XYZ file of C-alpha atoms in Angstrom:
176
model
C 122.609 193.930 324.800
C 121.941 197.390 323.518
C 118.473 198.801 323.090
C 119.111 199.257 319.344
C 119.226 195.494 318.859
C 115.566 195.134 319.819
C 114.325 198.021 317.699
C 112.676 197.243 314.420
C 110.604 199.480 312.228
C 107.936 198.443 309.732
C 107.000 200.800 306.888
C 104.678 200.350 303.910
C 106.507 201.570 300.807
C 104.898 203.300 297.845
C 105.200 200.165 295.705
C 103.124 198.184 298.200
C 106.092 196.316 299.657
C 106.598 196.340 303.380
C 110.003 197.564 304.555
C 111.454 196.153 307.741
C 114.377 197.984 309.327
C 116.643 196.820 312.108
C 119.836 198.291 313.562
C 122.555 195.680 314.119
C 125.970 196.683 315.525
C 125.465 200.213 314.233
C 124.519 198.963 310.745
C 121.046 199.811 309.449
C 119.526 196.741 307.729
C 116.463 197.266 305.514
C 114.627 194.458 303.742
C 111.545 194.643 301.542
C 108.903 191.950 301.704
C 105.737 191.512 299.725
C 102.410 192.370 301.290
C 100.768 188.974 300.837
C 97.715 190.134 302.805
C 96.838 192.549 300.005
C 93.896 190.898 298.217
C 94.717 192.747 294.985
C 98.256 191.327 294.932
C 99.159 188.955 292.102
C 102.346 186.973 292.612
C 104.591 187.829 289.635
C 106.334 184.460 290.029
C 103.130 182.406 289.932
C 103.932 180.904 286.520
C 107.643 180.287 287.192
C 108.810 176.669 287.023
C 109.984 176.720 290.637
C 106.824 178.335 292.073
C 104.917 176.473 294.749
C 102.892 177.564 297.764
C 105.978 176.715 299.824
C 108.159 178.949 297.618
C 105.793 181.864 298.226
C 106.697 181.690 301.925
C 110.175 182.948 301.001
C 108.763 186.438 300.548
C 107.716 186.890 304.187
C 109.536 187.432 307.481
C 108.678 184.878 310.107
C 108.479 185.894 313.759
C 111.164 183.288 314.426
C 113.588 185.390 312.367
C 113.499 188.175 314.952
C 114.036 185.676 317.770
C 116.931 184.094 315.850
C 118.595 187.475 315.270
C 118.166 188.311 318.959
C 119.844 184.998 319.870
C 122.689 185.706 317.434
C 123.292 189.063 319.085
C 122.982 187.927 322.680
C 124.663 184.526 322.588
C 126.618 183.988 319.373
C 127.886 187.370 318.165
C 131.525 186.769 319.103
C 131.452 183.301 317.522
C 130.221 184.682 314.168
C 133.101 187.047 313.471
C 135.117 185.817 310.506
C 133.145 182.570 310.136
C 131.637 181.313 306.870
C 127.882 180.809 307.183
C 125.633 178.979 304.712
C 121.985 179.967 305.068
C 119.537 177.592 303.391
C 116.106 178.998 302.572
C 117.106 182.607 303.213
C 113.859 184.137 302.014
C 114.188 187.917 301.919
C 117.477 187.651 303.804
C 117.013 189.433 307.125
C 118.775 186.819 309.292
C 121.794 186.449 307.002
C 122.167 190.198 306.507
C 122.173 190.633 310.287
C 124.796 187.877 310.657
C 126.967 189.645 308.057
C 126.590 192.935 309.928
C 127.878 191.077 313.003
C 131.007 189.946 311.140
C 130.098 186.643 309.457
C 130.718 185.859 305.775
C 127.271 184.671 304.682
C 126.114 182.807 301.569
C 122.337 183.110 301.348
C 120.446 180.553 299.236
C 116.874 179.967 298.109
C 114.796 179.136 295.047
C 115.556 181.254 291.954
C 112.296 183.243 292.157
C 113.043 184.235 295.760
C 116.749 184.928 295.153
C 116.180 187.134 292.100
C 112.855 188.615 293.233
C 113.714 189.546 296.810
C 117.059 188.374 298.168
C 119.444 189.992 295.680
C 117.542 193.316 295.680
C 117.738 193.334 299.500
C 121.469 192.554 299.446
C 122.079 195.356 296.937
C 119.954 197.768 299.001
C 122.051 197.063 302.095
C 125.457 197.053 300.396
C 124.958 199.904 297.915
C 128.082 201.696 299.116
C 130.262 198.575 298.948
C 131.105 197.370 295.433
C 131.429 193.628 294.793
C 134.901 192.335 295.553
C 136.755 189.591 293.698
C 136.662 186.905 296.361
C 137.796 183.323 296.546
C 135.452 180.357 296.475
C 135.686 177.522 298.990
C 138.704 176.042 297.194
C 140.402 179.455 297.000
C 140.703 179.075 293.210
C 139.059 181.153 290.549
C 137.334 179.773 287.491
C 137.935 180.933 283.969
C 135.949 184.038 283.170
C 134.897 185.030 286.673
C 136.162 187.782 288.930
C 138.404 185.417 290.862
C 140.331 184.072 287.861
C 144.072 184.532 287.934
C 146.203 185.302 290.957
C 144.226 184.565 294.123
C 146.992 184.967 296.692
C 145.488 188.193 298.047
C 141.908 186.886 298.265
C 140.354 185.933 301.567
C 139.326 182.272 301.700
C 136.723 183.190 304.337
C 134.512 185.180 301.982
C 132.192 183.718 299.374
C 132.694 184.449 295.675
C 130.905 187.630 294.617
C 130.270 188.721 298.205
C 129.625 192.327 299.115
C 130.883 193.910 302.325
C 128.328 194.589 305.050
C 129.239 195.730 308.543
C 132.128 193.582 309.734
C 131.317 190.730 307.352
C 130.106 190.058 303.844
C 127.113 188.576 302.046
C 126.504 186.769 298.747
C 123.502 184.961 297.227
C 123.043 181.751 295.258
C 119.907 180.367 293.607
C 119.450 176.632 294.170
């Protein structure tokens, strides 16, 4: 395992978010999380229908995430390449983004407030140079009106609809 895999950097951004950076297979992953320790912080999703104290945990990075990513790199990296991965409760998305950088095709899911408030912005931040691709869904058929409608013969059935390229894989998000 390379030294870069263990390196992570934590930065406090101007907007009060905390940025966490990790290098995975030569790909720089950056995710923003809320500083929930800031006593002046008011959760902008507090009045959302899907808000709960449990939902607020989606805006943090758990120590277990770093251990999970380390395990992916050390023990499962070769098994991830080209595989479809469904991540339930993705939070800000660090684990799934790292899996995509290692070659997996990841669909990250969470509650709407977490997906739209943190997960999608983090996916966009990490895939800014890779435009969305018209990709097949699990049945390899498009639906009327979406980017996969029409001729799907050239689409990869391994990638999730609306996924964006990252490292050797791809990543998409879905609110549950």
